[in-house]
Short mmCIF file of N, CA and C and ligand atoms in Angstrom, two decimals:
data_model
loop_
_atom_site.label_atom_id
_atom_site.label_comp_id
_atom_site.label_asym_id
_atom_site.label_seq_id
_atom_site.Cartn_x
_atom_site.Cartn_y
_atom_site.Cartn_z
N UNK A 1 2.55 -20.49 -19.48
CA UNK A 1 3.66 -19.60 -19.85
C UNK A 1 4.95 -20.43 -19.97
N UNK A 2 5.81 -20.45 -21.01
CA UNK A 2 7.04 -21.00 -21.18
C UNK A 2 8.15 -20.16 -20.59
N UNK A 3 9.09 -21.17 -19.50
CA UNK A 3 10.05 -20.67 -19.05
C UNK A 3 10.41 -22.19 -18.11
N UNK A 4 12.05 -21.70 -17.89
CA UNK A 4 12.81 -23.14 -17.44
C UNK A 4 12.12 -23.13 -16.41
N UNK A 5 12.27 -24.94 -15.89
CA UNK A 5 12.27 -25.11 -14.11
C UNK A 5 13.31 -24.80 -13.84
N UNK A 6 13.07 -24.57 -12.19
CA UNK A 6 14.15 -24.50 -11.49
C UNK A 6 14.13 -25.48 -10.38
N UNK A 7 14.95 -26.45 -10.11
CA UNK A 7 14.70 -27.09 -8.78
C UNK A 7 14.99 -26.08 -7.51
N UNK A 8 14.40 -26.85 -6.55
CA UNK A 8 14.08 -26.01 -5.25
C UNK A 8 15.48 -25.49 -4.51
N UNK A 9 16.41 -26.02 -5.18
CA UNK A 9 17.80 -25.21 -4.20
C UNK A 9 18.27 -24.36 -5.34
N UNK A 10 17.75 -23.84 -6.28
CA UNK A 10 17.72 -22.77 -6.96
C UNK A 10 16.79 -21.68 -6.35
N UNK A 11 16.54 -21.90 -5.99
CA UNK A 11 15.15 -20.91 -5.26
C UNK A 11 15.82 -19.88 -4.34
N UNK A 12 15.70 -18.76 -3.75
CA UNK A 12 16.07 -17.96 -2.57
C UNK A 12 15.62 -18.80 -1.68
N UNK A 13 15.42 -18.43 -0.51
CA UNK A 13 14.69 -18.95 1.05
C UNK A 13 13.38 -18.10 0.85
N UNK A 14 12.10 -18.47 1.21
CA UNK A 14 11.17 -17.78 0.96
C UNK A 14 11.13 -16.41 2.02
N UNK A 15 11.06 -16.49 2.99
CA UNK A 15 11.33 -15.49 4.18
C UNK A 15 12.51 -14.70 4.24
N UNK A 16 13.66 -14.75 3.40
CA UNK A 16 14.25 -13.76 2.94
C UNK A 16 13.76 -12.46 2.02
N UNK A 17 13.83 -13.84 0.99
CA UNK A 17 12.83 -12.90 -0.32
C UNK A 17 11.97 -12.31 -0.20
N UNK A 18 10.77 -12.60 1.04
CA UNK A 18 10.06 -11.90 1.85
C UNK A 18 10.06 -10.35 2.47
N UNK A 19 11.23 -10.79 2.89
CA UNK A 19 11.90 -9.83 4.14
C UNK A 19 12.53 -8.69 3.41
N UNK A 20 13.52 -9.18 2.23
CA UNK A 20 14.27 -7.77 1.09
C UNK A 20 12.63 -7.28 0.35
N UNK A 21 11.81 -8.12 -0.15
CA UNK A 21 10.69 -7.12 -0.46
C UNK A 21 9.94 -5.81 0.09
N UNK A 22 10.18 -6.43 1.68
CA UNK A 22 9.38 -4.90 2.51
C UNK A 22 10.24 -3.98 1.74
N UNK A 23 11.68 -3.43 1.62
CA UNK A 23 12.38 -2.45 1.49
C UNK A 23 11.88 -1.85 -0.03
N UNK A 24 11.25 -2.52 -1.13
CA UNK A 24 10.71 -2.36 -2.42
C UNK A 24 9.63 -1.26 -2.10
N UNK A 25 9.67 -0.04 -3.43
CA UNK A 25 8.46 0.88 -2.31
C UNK A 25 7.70 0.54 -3.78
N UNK A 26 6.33 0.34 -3.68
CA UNK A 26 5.25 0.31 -4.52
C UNK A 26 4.04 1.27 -4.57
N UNK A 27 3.63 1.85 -5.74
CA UNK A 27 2.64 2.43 -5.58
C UNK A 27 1.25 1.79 -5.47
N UNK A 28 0.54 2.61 -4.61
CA UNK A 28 -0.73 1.28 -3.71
C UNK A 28 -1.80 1.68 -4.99
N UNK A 29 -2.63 0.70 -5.40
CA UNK A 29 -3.35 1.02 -6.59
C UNK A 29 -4.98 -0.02 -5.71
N UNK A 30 -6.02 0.16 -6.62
CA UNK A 30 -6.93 -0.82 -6.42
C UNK A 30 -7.23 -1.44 -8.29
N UNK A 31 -6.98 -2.80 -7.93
CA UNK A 31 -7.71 -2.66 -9.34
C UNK A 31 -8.92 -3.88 -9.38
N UNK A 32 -10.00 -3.32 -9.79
CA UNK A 32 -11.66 -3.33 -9.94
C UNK A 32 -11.80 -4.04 -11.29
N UNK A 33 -13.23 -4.80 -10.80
CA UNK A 33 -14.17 -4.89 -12.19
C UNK A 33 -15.30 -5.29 -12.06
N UNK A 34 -16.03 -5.84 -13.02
CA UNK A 34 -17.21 -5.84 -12.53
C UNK A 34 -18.46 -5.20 -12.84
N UNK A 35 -19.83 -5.31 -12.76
CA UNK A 35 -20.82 -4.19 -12.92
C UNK A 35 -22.06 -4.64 -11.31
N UNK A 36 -22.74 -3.41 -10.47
CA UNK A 36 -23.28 -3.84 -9.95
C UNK A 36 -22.96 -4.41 -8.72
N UNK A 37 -23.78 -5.81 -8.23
CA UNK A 37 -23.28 -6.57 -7.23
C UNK A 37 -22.50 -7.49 -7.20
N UNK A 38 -21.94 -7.38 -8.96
CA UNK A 38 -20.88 -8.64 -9.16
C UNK A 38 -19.33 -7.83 -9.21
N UNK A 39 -19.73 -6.56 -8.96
CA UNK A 39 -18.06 -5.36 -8.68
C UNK A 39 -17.55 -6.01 -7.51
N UNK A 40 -16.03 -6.55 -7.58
CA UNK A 40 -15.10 -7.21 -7.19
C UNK A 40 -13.56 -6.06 -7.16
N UNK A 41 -12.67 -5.94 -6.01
CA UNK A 41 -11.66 -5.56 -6.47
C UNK A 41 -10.37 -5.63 -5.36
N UNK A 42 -9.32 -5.02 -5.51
CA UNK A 42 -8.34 -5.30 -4.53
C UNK A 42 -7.35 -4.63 -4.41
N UNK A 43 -6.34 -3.88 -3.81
CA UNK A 43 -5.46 -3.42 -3.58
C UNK A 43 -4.65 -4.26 -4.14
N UNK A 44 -3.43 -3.45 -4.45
CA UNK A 44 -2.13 -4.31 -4.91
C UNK A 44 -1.01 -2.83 -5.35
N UNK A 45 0.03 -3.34 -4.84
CA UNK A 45 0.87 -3.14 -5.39
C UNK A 45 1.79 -3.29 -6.62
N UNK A 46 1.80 -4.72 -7.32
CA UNK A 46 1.90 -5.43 -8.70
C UNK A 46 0.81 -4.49 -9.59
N UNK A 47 1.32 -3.58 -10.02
CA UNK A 47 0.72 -2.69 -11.18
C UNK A 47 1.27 -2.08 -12.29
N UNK A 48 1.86 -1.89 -13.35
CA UNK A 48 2.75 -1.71 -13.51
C UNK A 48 2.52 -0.72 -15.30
N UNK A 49 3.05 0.09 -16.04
CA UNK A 49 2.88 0.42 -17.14
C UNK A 49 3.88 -1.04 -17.78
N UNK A 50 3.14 -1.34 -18.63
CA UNK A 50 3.75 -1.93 -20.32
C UNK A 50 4.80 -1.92 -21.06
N UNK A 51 4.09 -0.54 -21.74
CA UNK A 51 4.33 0.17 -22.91
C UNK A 51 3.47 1.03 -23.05
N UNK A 52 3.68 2.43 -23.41
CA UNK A 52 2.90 3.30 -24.19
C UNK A 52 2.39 3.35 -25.22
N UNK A 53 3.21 2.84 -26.32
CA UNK A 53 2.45 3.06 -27.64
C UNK A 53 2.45 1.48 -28.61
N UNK A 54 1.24 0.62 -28.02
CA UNK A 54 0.15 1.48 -27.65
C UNK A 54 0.21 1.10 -26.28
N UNK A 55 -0.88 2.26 -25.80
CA UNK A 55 -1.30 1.85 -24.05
C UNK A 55 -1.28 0.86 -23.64
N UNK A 56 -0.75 0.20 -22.69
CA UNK A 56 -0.62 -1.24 -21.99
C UNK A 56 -0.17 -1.26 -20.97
N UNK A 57 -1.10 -1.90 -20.10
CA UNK A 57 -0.65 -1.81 -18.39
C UNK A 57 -0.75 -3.25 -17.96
N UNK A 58 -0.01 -4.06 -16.64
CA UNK A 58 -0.41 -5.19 -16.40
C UNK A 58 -0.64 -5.29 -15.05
N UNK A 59 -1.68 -6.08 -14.32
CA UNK A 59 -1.50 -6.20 -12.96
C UNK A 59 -1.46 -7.81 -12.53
N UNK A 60 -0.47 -8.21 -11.54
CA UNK A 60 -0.59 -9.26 -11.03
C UNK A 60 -1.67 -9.53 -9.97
N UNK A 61 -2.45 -10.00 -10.08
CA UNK A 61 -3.82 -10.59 -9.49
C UNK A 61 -3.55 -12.11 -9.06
N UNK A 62 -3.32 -12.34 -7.65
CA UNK A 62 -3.66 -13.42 -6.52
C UNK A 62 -4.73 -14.12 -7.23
N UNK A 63 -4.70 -15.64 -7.04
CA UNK A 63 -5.77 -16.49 -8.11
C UNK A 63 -7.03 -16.76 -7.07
N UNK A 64 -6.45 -16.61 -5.56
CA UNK A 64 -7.34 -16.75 -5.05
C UNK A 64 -8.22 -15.01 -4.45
N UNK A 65 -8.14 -14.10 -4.72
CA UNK A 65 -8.41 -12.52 -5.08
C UNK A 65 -9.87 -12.88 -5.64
N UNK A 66 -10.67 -12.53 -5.12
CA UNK A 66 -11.99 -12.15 -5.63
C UNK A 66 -12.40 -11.77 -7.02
N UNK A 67 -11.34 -10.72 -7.15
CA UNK A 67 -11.63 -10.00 -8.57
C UNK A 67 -11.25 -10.91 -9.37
N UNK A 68 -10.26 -11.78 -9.09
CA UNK A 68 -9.60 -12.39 -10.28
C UNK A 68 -10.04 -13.04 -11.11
N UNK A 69 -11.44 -14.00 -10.99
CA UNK A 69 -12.32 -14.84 -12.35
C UNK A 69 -13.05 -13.61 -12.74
N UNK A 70 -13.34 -12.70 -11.89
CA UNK A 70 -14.58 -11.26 -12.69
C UNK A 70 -13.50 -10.92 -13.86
N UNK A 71 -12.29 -10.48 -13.72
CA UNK A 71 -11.43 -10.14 -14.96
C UNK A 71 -11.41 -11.29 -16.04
N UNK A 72 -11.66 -12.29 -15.57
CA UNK A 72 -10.98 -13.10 -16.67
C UNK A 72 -12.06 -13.31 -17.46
N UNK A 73 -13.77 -12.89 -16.51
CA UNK A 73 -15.03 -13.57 -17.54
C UNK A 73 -15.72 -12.29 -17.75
N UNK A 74 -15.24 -10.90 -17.27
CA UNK A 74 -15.59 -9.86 -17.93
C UNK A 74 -14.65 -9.29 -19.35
N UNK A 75 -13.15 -9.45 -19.00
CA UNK A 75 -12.43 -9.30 -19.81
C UNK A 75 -12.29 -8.07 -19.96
N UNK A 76 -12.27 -7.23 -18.54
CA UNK A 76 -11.94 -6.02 -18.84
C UNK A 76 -11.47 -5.84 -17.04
N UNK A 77 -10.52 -4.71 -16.57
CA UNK A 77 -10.54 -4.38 -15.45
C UNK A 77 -9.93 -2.50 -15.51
N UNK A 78 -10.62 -2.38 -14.34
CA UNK A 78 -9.68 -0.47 -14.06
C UNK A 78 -8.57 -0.96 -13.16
N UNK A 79 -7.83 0.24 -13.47
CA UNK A 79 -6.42 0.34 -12.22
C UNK A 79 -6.33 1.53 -11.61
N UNK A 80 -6.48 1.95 -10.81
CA UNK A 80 -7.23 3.14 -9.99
C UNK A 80 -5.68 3.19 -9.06
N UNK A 81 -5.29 4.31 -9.42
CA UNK A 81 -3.90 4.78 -8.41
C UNK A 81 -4.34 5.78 -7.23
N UNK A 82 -3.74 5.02 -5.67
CA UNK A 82 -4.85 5.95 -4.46
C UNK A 82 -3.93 6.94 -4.30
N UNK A 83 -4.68 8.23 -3.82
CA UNK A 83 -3.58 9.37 -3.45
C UNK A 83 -3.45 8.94 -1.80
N UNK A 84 -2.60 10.05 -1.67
CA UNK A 84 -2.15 9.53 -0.46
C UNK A 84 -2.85 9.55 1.06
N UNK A 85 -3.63 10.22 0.81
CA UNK A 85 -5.10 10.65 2.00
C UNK A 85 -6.29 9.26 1.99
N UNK A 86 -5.62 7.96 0.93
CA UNK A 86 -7.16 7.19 0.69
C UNK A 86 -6.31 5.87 1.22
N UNK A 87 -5.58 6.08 2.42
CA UNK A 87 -5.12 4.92 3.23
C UNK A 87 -6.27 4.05 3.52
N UNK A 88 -7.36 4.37 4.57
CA UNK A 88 -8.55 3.53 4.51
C UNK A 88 -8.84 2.66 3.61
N UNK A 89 -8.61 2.99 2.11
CA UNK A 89 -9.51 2.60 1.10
C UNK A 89 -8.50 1.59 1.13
N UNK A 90 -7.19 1.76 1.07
CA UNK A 90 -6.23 1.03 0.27
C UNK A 90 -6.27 -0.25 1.37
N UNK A 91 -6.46 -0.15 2.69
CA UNK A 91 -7.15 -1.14 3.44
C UNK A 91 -8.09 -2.14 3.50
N UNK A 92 -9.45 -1.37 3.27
CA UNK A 92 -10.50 -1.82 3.22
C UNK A 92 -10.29 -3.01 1.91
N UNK A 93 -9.42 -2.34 0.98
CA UNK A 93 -9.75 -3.27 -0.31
C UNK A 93 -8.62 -4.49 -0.51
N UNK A 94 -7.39 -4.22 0.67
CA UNK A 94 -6.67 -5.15 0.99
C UNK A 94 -7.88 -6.38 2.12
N UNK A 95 -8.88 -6.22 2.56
CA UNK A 95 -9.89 -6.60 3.18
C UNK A 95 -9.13 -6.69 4.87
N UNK A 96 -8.67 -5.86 5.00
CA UNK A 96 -7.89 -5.45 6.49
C UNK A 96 -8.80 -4.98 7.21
N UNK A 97 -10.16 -4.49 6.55
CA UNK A 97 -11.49 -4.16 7.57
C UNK A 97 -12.68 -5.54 7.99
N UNK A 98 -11.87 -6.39 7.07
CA UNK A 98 -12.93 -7.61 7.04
C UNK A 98 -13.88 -7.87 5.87
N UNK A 99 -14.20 -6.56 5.28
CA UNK A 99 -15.17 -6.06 4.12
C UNK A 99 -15.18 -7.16 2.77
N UNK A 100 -15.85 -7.54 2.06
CA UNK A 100 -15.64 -8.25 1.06
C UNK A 100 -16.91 -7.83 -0.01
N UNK A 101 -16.35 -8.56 -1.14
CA UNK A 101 -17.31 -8.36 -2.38
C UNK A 101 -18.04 -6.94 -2.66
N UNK A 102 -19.19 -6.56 -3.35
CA UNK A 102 -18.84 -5.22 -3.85
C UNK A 102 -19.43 -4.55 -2.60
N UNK A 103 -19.73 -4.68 -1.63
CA UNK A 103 -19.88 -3.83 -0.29
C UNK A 103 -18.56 -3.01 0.08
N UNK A 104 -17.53 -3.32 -0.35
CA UNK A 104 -16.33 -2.89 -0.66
C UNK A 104 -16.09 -1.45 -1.27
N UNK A 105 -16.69 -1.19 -1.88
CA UNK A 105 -17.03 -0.09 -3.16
C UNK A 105 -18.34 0.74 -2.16
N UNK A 106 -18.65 0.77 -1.50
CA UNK A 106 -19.72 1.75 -0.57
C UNK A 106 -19.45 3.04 -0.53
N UNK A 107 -18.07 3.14 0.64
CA UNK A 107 -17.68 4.34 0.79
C UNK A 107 -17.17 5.12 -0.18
N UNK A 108 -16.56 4.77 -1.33
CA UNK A 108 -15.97 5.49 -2.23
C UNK A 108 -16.85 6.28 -2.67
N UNK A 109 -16.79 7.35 -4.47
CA UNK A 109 -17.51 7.21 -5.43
C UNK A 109 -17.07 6.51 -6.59
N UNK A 110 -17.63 5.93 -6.96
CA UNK A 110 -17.34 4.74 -8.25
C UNK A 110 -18.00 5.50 -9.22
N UNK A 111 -17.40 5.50 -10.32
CA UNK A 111 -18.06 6.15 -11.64
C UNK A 111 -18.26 4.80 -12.32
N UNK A 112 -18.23 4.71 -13.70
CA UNK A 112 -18.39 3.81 -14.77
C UNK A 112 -17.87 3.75 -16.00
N UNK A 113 -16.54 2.97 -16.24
CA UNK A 113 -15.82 3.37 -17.01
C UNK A 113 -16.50 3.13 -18.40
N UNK A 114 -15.67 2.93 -19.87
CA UNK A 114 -15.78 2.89 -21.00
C UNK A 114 -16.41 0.92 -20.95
N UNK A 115 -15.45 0.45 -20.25
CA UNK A 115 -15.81 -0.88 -20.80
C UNK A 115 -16.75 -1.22 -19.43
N UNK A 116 -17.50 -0.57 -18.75
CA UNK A 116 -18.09 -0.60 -17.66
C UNK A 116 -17.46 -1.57 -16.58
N UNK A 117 -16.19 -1.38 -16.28
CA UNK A 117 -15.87 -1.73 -15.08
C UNK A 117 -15.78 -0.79 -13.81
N UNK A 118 -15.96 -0.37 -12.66
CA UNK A 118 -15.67 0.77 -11.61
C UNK A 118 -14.85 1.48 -11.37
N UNK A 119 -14.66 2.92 -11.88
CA UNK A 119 -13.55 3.50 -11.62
C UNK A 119 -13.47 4.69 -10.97
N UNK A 120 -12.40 4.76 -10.02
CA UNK A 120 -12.71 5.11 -8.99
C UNK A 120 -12.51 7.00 -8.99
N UNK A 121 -13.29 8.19 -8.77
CA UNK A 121 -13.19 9.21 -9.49
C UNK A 121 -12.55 9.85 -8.78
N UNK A 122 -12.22 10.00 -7.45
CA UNK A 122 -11.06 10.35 -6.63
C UNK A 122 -9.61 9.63 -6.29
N UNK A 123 -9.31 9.00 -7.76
CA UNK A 123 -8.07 8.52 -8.03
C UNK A 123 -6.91 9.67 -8.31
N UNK A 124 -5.82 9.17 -7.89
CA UNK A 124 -4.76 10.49 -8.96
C UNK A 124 -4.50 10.05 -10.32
N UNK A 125 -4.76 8.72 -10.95
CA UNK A 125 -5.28 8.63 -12.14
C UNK A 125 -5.88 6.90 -12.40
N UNK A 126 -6.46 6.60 -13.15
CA UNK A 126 -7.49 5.80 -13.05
C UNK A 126 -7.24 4.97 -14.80
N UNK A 127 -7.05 3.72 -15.02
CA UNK A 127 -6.84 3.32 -16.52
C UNK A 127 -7.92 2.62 -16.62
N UNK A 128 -8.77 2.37 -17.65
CA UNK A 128 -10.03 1.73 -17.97
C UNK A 128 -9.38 1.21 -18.75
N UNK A 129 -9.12 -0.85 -18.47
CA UNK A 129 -8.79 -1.09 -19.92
C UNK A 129 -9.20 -2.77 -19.90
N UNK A 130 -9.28 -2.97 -21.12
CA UNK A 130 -9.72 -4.48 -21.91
C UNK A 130 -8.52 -5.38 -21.58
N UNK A 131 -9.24 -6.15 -21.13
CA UNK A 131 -8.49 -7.58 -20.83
C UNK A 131 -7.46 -7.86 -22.39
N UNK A 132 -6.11 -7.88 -22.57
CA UNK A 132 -5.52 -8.18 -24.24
C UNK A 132 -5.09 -9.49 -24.02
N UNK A 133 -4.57 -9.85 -22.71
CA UNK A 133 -3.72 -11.34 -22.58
C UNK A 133 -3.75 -11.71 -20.91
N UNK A 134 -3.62 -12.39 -20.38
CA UNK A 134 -3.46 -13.34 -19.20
C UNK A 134 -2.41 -14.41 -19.27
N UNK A 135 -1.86 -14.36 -17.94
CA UNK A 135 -0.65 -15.52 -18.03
C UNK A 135 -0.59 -16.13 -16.48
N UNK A 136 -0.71 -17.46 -16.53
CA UNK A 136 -0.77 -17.87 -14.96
C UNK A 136 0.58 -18.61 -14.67
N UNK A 137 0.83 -17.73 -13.54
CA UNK A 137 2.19 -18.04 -12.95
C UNK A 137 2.26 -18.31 -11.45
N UNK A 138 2.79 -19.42 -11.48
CA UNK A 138 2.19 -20.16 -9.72
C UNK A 138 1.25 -19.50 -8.99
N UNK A 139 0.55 -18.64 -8.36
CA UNK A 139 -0.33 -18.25 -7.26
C UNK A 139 -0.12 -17.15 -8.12
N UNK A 140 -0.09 -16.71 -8.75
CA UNK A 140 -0.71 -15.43 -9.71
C UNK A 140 -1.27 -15.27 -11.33
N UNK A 141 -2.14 -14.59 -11.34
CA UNK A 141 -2.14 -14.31 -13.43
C UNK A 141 -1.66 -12.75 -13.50
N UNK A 142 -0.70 -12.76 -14.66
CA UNK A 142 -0.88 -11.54 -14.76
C UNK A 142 -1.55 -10.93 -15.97
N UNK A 143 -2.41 -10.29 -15.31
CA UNK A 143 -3.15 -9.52 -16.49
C UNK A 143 -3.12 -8.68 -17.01
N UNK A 144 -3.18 -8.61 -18.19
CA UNK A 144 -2.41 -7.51 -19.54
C UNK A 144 -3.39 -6.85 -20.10
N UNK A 145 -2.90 -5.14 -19.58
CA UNK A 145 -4.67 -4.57 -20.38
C UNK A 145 -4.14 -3.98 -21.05
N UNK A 146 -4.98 -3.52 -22.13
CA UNK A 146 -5.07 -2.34 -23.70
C UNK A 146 -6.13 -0.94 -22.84
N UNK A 147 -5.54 -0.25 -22.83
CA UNK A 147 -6.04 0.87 -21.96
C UNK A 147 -7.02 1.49 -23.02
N UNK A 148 -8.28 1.83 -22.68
CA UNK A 148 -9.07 2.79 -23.38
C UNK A 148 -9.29 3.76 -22.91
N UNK A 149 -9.42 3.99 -22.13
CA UNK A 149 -9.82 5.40 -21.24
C UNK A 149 -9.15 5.44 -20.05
N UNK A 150 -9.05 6.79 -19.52
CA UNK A 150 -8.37 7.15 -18.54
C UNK A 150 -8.45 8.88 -17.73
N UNK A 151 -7.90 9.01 -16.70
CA UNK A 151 -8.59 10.09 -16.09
C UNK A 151 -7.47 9.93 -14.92
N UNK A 152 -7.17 11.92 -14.86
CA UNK A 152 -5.64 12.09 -14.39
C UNK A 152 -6.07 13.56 -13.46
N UNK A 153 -5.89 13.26 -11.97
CA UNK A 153 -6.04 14.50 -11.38
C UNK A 153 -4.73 14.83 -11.23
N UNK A 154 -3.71 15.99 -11.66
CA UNK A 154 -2.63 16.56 -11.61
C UNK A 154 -2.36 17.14 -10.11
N UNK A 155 -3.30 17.20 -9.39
CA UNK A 155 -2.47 18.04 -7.94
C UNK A 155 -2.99 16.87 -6.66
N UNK A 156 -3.03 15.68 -7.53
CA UNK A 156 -3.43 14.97 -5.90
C UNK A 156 -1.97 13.70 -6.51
N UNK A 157 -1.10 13.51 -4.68
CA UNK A 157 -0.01 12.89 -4.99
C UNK A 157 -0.25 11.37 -4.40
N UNK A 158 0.84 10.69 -5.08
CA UNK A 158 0.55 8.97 -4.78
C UNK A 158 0.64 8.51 -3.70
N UNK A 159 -0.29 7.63 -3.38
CA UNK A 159 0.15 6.60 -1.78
C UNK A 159 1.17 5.73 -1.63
N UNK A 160 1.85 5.39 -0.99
CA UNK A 160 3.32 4.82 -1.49
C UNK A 160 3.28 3.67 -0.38
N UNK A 161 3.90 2.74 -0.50
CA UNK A 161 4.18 1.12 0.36
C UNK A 161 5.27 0.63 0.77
N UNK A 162 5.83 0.76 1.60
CA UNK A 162 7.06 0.11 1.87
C UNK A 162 7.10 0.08 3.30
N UNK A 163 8.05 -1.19 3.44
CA UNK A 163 8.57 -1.57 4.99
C UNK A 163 7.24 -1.75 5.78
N UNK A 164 6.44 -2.45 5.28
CA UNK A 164 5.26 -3.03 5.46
C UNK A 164 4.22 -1.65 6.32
N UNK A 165 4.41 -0.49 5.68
CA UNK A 165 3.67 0.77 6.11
C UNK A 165 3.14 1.55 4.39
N UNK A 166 1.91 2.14 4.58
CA UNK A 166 1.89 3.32 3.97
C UNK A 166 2.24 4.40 4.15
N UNK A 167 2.68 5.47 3.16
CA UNK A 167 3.29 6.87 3.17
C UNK A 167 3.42 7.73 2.27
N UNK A 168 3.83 8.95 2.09
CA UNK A 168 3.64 9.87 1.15
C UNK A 168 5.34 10.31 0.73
N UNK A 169 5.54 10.71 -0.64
CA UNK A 169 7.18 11.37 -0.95
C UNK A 169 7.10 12.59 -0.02
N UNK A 170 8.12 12.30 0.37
CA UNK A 170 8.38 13.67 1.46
C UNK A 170 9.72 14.50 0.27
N UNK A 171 10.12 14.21 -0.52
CA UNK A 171 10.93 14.87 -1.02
C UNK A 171 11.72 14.39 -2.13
N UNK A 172 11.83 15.10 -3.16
CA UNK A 172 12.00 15.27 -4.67
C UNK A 172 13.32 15.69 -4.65
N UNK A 173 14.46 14.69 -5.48
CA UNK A 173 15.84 15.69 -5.80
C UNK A 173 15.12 16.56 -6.77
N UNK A 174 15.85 17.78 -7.08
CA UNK A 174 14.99 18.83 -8.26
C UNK A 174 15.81 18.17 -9.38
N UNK A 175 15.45 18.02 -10.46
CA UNK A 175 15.69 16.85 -11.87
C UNK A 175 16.79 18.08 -12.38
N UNK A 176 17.82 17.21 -12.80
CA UNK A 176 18.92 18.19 -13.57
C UNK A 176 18.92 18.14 -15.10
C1 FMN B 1 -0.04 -2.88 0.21
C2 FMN B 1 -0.65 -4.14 -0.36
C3 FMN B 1 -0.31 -4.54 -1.65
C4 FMN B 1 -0.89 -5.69 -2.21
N1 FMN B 1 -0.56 -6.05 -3.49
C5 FMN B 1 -1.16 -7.12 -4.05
C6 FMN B 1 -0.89 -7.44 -5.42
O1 FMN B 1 -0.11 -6.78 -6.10
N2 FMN B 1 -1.55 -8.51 -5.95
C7 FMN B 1 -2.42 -9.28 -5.21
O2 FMN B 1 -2.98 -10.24 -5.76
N3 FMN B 1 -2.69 -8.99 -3.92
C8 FMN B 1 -2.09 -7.93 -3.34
N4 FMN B 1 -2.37 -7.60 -2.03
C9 FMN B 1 -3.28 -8.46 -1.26
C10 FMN B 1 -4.75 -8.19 -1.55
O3 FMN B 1 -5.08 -6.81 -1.49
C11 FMN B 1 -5.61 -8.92 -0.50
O4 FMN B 1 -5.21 -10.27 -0.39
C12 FMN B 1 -7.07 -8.87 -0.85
O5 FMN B 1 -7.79 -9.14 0.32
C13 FMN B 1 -7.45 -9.89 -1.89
O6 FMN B 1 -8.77 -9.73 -2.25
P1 FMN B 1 -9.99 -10.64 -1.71
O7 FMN B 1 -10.16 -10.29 -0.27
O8 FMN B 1 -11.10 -10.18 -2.57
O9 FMN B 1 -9.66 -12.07 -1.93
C14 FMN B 1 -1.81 -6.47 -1.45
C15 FMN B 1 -2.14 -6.05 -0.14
C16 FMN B 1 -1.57 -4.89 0.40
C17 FMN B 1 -1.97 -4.45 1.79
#
């Protein structure tokens, strides 16, 4: 990826930058791929919409993340948004239970998306999409999908991340 250096006293302090991130609230997602016993996946917060038209979502994926060569040599991944009752999950797949590789995917139900990667059917919504681009940026790629399919439960609400806890919106200004 093209972009300037910066020498190192350009940099923040890392443990600052650290520290103002807890206060960032993120929605907790898993994103999967895979078929079988080669289904790989991970919690993250780095999830993000694109663009809409057309569909395009990206997630930053850790190089050392399990899932992360399954995306790059399947060329497809889901992004599965957890509601707020699937704390466990959003655990387990951070591997905070110890759990690894697709033993990971047990307790859930996993359906099978369009481009057959795992998607998860008690999501509050779920993007099935094709690998379009990849970009590696120090200890991350981010990966750029073309969404094909997708699946939206309307009355289940998001799991939310911040200040190094999970939690739910407790409250909505009403939109003017
Ligand atoms: C709330 C939360 C958000 C996370 N967000 C990301 C993320 O956006 N990208 C990432 O690569 N790892 C993220 N992680 C870390 C991975 O979930 C964790 O390192 C996981 O164990 C990596 O998968 P692996 O065990 O298969 O290597 C997050 C962890 C937590 C608990």
């Amino acid at each position: 990826m093209s972009g300037q250096d910066f020498s190192v006293a350009d940099h923040v302090e890392t443990a600052a930058f650290k520290s103002a991130l807890r206060a960032v609230v993120g929605s907790v997602s898993i994103v999967a791929s895979g078929q079988g016993d080669d289904r790989r996946g991970l919690t993250v917060t780095a999830a993000v919409s694109l663009c809409v038209d057309p569909p395009m979502v990206l997630a930053c994926i850790n190089r050392s993340a399990e899932a992360h060569d399954v995306i790059l040599r399947t060329g497809a991944f889901s992004w599965n948004v957890l509601s707020a009752d699937q704390v466990q999950l959003a655990e387990r797949f951070a591997a905070l239970d110890g759990s690894k590789g697709a033993s990971r995917f047990s307790p859930a139900d996993w359906g099978e998306g369009v481009t057959g990667v795992p998607v998860l059917r008690q999501s509050v919504c779920s993007f099935d999409c094709r690998l379009q681009d990849s970009a590696e940026v120090a200890t991350h790629t981010i990966m750029i999908g073309a969404v094909v399919a997708q699946s939206h439960d309307q009355d289940k609400v998001p799991l939310i991340y911040s200040l190094g806890r999970f939690g739910r919106i407790e409250h909505f200004e009403s939109a003017k």
